[in-house]
Coordinates of C-alpha atoms and ligand atoms in Angstrom, one line a residue:
X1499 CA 0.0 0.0 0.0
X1500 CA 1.3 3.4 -0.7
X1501 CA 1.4 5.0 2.3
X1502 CA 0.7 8.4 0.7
X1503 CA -2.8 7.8 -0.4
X1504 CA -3.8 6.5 2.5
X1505 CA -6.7 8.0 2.9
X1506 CA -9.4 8.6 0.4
X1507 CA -12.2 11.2 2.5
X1508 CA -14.2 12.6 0.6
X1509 CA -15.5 14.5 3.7
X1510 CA -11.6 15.7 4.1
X1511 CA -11.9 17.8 0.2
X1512 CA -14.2 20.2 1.3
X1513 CA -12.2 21.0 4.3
X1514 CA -9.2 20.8 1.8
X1515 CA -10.9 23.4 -0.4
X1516 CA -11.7 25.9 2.3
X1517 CA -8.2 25.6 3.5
X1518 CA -6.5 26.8 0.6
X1519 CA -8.7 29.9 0.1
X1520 CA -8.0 30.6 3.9
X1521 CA -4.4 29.1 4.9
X1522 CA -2.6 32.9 4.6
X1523 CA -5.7 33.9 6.9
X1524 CA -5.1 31.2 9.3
X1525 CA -1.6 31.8 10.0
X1526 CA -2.0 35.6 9.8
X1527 CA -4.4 35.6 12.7
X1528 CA -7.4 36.8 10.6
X1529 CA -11.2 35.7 11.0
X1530 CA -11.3 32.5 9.1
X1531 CA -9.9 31.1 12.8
X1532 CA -13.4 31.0 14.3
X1533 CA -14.7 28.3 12.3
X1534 CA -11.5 26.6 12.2
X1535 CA -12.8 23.8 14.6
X1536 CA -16.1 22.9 13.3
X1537 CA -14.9 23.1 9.7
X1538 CA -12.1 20.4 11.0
X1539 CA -14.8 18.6 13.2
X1540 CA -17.4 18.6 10.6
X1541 CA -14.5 16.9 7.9
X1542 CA -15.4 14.2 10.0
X1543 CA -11.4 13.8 11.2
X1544 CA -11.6 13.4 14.5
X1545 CA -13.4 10.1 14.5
X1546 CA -10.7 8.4 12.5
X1547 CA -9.1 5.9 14.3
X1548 CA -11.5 6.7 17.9
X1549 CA -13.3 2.9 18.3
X1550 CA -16.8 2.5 16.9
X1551 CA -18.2 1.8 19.9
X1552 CA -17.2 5.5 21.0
X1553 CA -18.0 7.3 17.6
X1554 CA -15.2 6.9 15.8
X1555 CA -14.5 4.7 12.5
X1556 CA -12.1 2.4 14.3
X1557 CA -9.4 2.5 11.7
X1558 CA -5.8 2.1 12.8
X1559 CA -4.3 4.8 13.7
X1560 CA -1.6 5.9 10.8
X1561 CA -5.5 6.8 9.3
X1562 CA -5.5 9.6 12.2
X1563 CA -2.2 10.5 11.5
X1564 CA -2.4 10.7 7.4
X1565 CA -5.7 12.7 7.9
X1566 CA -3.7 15.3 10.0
X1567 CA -0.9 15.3 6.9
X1568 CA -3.3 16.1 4.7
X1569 CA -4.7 18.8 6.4
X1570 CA -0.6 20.2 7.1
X1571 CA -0.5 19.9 3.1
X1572 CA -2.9 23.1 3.0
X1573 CA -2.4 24.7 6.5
X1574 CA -0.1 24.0 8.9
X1575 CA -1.9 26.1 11.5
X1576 CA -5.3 24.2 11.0
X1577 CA -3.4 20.8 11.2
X1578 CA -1.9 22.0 14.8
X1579 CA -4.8 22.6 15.7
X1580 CA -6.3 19.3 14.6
X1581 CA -3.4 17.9 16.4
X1582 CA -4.3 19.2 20.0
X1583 CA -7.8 18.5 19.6
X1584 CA -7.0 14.8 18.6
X1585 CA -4.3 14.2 21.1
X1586 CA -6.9 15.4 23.8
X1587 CA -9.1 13.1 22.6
X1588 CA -6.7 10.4 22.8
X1589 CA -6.1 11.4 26.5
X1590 CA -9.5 10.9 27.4
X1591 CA -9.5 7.5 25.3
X1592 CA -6.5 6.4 27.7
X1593 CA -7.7 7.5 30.9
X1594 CA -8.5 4.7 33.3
X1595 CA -11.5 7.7 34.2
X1596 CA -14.1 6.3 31.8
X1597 CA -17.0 8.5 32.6
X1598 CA -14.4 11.5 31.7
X1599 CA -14.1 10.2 28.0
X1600 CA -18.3 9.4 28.3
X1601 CA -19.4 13.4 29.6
X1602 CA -16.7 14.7 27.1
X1603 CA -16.6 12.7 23.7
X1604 CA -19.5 13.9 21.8
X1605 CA -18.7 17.5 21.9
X1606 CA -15.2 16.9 21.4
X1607 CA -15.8 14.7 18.5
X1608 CA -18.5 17.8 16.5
X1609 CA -15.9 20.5 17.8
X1610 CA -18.8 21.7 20.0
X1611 CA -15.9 22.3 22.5
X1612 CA -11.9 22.1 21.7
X1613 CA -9.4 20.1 23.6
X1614 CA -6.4 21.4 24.0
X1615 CA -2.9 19.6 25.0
X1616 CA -0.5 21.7 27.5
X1617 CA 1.7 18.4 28.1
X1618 CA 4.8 19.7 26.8
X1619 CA 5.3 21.3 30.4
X1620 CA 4.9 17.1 31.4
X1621 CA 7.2 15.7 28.8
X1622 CA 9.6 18.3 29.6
X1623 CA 9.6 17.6 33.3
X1624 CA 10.0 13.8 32.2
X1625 CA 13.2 14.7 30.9
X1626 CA 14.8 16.7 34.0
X1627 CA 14.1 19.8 31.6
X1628 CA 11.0 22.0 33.4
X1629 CA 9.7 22.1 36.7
X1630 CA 6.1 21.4 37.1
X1631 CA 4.4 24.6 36.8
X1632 CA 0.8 23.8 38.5
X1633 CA 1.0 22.8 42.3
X1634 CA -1.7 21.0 44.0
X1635 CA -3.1 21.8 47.6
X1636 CA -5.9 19.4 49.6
X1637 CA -9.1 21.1 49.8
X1638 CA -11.8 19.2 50.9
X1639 CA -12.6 16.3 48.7
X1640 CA -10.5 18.0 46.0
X1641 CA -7.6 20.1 45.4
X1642 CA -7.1 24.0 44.9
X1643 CA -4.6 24.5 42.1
X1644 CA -2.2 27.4 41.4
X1645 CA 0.0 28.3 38.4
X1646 CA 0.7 29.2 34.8
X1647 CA 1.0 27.9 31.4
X1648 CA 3.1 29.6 29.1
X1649 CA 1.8 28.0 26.1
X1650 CA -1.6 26.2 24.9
X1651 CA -2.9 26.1 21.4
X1652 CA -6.6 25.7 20.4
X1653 CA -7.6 27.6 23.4
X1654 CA -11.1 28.2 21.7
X1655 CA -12.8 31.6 22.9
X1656 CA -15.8 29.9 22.6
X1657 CA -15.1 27.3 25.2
X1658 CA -12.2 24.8 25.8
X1659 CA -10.9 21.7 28.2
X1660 CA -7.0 21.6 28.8
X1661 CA -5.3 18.5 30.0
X1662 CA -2.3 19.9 32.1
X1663 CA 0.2 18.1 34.9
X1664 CA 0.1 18.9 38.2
X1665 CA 2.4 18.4 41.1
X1666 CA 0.9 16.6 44.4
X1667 CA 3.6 17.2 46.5
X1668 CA 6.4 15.0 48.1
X1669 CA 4.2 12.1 48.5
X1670 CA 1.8 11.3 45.9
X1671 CA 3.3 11.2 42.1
X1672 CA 2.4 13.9 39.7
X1673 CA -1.2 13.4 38.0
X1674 CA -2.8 14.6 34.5
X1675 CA -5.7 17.1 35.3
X1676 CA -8.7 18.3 32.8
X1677 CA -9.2 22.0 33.8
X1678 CA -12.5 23.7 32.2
X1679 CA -12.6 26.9 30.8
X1680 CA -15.8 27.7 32.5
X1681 CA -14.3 27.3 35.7
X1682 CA -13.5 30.0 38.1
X1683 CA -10.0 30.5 38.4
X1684 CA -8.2 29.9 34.7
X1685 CA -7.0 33.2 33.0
X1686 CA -6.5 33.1 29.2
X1687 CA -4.1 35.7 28.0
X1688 CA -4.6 37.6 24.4
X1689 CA -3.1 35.3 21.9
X1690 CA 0.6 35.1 21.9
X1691 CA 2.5 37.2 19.2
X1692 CA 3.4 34.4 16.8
X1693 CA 5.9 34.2 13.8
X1694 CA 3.7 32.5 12.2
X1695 CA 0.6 30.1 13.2
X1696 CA -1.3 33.4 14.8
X1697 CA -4.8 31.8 13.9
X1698 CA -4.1 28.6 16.1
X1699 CA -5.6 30.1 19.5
X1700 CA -2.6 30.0 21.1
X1701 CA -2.3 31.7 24.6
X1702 CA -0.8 31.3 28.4
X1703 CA -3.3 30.4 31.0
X1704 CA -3.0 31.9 34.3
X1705 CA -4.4 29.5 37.3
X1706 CA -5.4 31.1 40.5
X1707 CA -7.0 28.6 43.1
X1708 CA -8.9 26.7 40.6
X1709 CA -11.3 24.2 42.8
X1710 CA -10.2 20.7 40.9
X1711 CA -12.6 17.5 41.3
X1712 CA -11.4 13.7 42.0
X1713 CA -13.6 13.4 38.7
X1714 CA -11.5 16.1 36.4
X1715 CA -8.7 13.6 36.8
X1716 CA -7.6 12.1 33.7
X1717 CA -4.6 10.0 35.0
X1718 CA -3.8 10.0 38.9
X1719 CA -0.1 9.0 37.5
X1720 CA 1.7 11.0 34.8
X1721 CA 4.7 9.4 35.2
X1722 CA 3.0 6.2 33.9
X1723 CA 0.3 7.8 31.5
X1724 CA 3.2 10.4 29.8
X1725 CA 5.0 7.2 28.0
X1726 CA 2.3 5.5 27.5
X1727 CA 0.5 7.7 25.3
X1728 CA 4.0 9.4 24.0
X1729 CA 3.3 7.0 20.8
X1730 CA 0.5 8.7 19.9
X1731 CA 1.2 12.5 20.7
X1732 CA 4.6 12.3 18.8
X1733 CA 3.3 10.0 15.8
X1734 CA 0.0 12.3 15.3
X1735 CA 2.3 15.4 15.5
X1736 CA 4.8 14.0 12.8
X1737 CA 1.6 14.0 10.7
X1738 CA 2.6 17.6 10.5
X1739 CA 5.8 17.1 9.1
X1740 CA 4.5 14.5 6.9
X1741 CA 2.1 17.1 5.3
X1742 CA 4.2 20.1 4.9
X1743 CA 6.7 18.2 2.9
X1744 CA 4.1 16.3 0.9
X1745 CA 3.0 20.4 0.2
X1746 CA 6.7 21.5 -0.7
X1747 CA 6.7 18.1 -3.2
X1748 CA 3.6 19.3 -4.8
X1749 CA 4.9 22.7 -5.2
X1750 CA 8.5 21.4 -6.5
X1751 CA 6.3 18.9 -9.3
X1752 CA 4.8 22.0 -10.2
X1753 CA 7.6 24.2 -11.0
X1754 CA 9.3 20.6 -12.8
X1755 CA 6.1 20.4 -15.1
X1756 CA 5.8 23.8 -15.8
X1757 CA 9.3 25.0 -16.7
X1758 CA 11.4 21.7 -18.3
X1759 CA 12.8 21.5 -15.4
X1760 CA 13.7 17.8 -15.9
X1761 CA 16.9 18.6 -13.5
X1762 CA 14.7 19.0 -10.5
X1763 CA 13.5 15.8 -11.3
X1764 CA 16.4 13.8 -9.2
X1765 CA 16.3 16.1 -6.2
X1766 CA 12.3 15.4 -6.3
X1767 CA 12.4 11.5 -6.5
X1768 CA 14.7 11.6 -3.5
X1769 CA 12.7 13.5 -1.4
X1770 CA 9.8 11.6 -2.6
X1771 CA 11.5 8.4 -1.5
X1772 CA 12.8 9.7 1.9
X1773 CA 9.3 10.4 2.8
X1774 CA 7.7 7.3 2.1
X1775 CA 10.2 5.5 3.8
X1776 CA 9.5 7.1 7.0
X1777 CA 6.0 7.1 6.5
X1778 CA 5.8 3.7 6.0
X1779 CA 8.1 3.2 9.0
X1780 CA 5.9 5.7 11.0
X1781 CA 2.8 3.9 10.4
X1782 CA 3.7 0.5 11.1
X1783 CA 5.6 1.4 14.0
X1784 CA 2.1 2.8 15.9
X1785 CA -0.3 0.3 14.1
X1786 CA 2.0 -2.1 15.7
X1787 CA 3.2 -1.0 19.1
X1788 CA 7.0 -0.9 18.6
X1789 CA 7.2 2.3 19.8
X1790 CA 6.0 1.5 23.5
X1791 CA 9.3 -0.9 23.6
X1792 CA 11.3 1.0 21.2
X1793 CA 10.7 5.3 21.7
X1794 CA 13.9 6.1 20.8
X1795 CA 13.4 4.9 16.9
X1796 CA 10.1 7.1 16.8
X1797 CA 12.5 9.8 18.6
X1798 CA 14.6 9.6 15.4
X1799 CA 11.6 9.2 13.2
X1800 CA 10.6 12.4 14.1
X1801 CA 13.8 14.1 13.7
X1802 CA 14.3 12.7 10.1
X1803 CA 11.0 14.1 9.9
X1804 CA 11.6 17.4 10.8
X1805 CA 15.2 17.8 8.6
X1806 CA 13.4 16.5 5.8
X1807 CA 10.8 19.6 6.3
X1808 CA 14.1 21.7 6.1
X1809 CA 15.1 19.8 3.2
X1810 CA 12.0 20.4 1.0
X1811 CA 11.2 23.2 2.0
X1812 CA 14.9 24.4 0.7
X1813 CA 14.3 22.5 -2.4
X1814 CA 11.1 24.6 -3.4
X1815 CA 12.8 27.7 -2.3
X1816 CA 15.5 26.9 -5.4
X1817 CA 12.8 25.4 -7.9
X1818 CA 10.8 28.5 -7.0
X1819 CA 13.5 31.1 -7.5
X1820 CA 12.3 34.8 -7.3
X1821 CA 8.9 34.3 -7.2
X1822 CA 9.2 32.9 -3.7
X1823 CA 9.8 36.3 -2.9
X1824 CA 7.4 37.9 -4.6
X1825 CA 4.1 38.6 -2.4
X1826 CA 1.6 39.1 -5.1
X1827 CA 2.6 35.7 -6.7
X1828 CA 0.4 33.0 -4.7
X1829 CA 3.2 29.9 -4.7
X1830 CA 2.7 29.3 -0.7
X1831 CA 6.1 29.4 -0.1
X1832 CA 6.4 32.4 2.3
X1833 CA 3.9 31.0 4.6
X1834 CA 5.6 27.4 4.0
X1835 CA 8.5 28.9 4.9
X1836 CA 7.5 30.1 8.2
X1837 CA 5.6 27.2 9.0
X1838 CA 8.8 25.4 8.7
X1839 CA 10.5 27.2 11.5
X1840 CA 8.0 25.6 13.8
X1841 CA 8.7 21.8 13.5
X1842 CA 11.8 21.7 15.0
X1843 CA 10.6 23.8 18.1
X1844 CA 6.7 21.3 19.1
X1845 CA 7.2 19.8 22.1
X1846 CA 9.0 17.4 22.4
X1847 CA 11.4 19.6 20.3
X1848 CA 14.4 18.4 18.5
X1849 CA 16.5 19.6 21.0
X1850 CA 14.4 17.8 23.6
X1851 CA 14.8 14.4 21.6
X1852 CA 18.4 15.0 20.7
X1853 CA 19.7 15.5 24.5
X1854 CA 16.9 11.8 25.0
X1855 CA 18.5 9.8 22.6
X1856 CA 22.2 11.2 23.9
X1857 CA 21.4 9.7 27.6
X1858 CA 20.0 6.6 26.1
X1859 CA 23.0 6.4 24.6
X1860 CA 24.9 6.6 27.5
X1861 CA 22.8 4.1 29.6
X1862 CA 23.6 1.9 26.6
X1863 CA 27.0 2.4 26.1
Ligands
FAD1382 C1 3.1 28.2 18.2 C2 3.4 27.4 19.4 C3 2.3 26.7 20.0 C4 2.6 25.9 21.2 N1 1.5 25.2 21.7 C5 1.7 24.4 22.8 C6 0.6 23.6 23.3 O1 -0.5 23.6 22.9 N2 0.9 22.9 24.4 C7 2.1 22.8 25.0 O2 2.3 22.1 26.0 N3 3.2 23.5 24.5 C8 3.0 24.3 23.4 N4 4.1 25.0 22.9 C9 5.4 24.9 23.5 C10 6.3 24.0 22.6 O3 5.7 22.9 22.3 C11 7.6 23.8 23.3 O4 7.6 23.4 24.6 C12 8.5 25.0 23.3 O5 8.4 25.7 22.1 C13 9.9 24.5 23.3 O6 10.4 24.7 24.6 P1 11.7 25.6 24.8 O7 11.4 27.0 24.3 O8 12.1 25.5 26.2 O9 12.8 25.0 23.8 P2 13.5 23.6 23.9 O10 13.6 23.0 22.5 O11 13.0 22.7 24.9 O12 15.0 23.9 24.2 C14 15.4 25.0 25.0 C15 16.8 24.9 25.4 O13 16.9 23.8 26.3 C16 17.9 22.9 25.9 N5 17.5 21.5 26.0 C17 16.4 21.0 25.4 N6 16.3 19.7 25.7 C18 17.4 19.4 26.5 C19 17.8 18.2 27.1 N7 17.2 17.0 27.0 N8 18.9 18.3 27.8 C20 19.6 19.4 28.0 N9 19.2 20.6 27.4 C21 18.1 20.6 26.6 C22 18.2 23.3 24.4 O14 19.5 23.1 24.1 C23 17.8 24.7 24.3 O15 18.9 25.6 24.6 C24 3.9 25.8 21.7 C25 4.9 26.5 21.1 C26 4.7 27.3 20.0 C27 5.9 28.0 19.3

């Protein structure tokens, strides 16, 4: 099976259409980013690969990941934000707190509300990197809970969940929280000045004695639940990668077709073949568990990932030539461009992974 065509939606072209006429909008910050979640939700993309019995269409889930590289292919923005929302809903899929997933699901699933994933605070504290930056105190049956997050995309105006770790003091092991945005207590900033990305609804929360319920808990142990589900946050986000250098191939065909440029050709059918090799690697490597026993090959997946988004996106640059540059010619490639800058830095970064495969190294050595 070729792993690019994957997926044949017809749901996903109308979603497809609408995000080429509004992709510069999107990452610009401009309006098109209030309907950004229901246009996703109503693509029908976030019940690939969620089990029947829960509304989904209980398809592996490469299908989930393919789905977001096809939305990356148009906008990058609108597949980060299909990102969070997914890897939220995988969250509640994995919690042992199964009337969680059962209150939460529907709306999640018609992006009635939007999930958003503030876990990079978690996977950085995994890795001796970041302190915790929510503390916990006892307060009657609950806790009371204090702190900030400095980032969290898809923080819809309209109304979002965020799935954050929280410290529980000496004793008790850290634990994966679901804070509400109706509850008193959580502070969204105005959205953060991006580079690029502006339309994703990304913004730091401020938490001030938020009252948090035994049933808002999503995993009473992050240490346990963080690797568990690192398979699936790292292999939906690499969807993004996968997408934004199937979109710089497109855009480098183009330019070959168009001006005999039958010398681009060798350049292209090695980035061509890069790509499907690590798809294909990518996808059979969640479809089949490896990366539970193995993370540090989808570590290095997703760093081959992100190089070869530097790669292609270099390549169109040259097989563009000046009209990259131009702003009244529509090639994509400025936004591309700075799209690009953000793959190395999504948590876990390449830096992150880099310093992670250089102490399993050591341990190994
Ligand atoms: C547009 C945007 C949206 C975001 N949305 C979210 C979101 O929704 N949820 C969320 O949780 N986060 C989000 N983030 C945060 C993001 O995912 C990363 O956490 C952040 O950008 C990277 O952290 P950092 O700046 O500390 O850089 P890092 O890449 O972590 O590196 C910073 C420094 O630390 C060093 N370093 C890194 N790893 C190691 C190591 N293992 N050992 C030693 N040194 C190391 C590096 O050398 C570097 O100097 C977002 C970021 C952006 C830009």
């Amino acid at each position: 099976m070729n792993a690019q065509t994957l997926i044949d939606n017809p749901d996903l072209s109308a979603l497809t259409a609408w995000l080429s006429e509004h992709a510069d909008e999107l990452d610009a910050d401009g309006p098109a980013q209030a309907e950004l979640l229901s246009r996703l939700a109503r693509s029908g993309l976030f019940r690939v690969s969620v089990p029947e019995e829960l509304g989904g269409n209980g398809q592996p889930v490469s299908q989930a990941i393919d789905v977001i590289a096809e939305v990356a292919r148009y906008s990058l923005t609108a597949a980060f934000v299909a990102w969070g929302h997914r890897t939220f809903i995988e969250y509640l899929l994995a919690s042992p707190n199964f009337e969680l997933a059962q209150q939460w699901l529907p709306a999640l699933l018609e992006g009635e509300i939007a999930g958003a994933t503030a876990l990079s605070n978690a996977m950085k504290y995994l890795s001796g990197i970041e302190d915790i930056q929510i503390r916990a105190t006892p307060h009657d049956d609950g806790w009371r809970l204090n702190g900030k997050l400095f980032w969290v995309t898809n923080l819809d105006p309209k109304g979002y969940l965020v799935a954050a770790i929280v410290e529980n003091g000496p004793d008790h092991p850290p634990s994966i929280a679901l804070l509400d945005s109706r509850q008193e207590g959580l502070t969204r900033s105005d959205n953060l000045d991006l580079l690029a990305l502006r339309g994703s609804s990304t913004a730091a929360l401020q938490i001030d004695n938020l009252t948090l319920e035994p049933s808002q808990i999503i995993h009473p142990d992050a240490l346990r639940f963080c690797p568990s589900i690192r398979p699936r946050f790292l292999g939906l986000q690499c969807g993004m990668s996968i997408g934004h250098v199937r979109a710089s191939l497109d855009s480098i065909s183009l330019r070959a077709r168009q001006h005999n440029g039958s010398y681009l050709q060798p350049a292209l059918s090695a980035l061509q073949e890069t790509l499907e090799q690590h798809t294909t690697a990518l996808y059979e490597g969640v479809n089949n568990g490896l990366f539970a026993t193995a993370p540090a090959e989808l570590f290095k997946l997703r760093i081959a990932l992100a190089e070869l988004v530097q790669r292609a996106t270099n390549q169109e640059l040259e097989a563009t030539g000046g009209n990259a540059y131009l702003l009244d010619k529509p090639t994509g490639f400025g936004r591309r461009w700075h799209e690009a800058a953000f793959i190395p830095v999504v948590t876990p970064s390449v830096s992150q992974l880099k310093g992670e495969l250089a102490k399993h190294e050591d341990h190994s050595a």
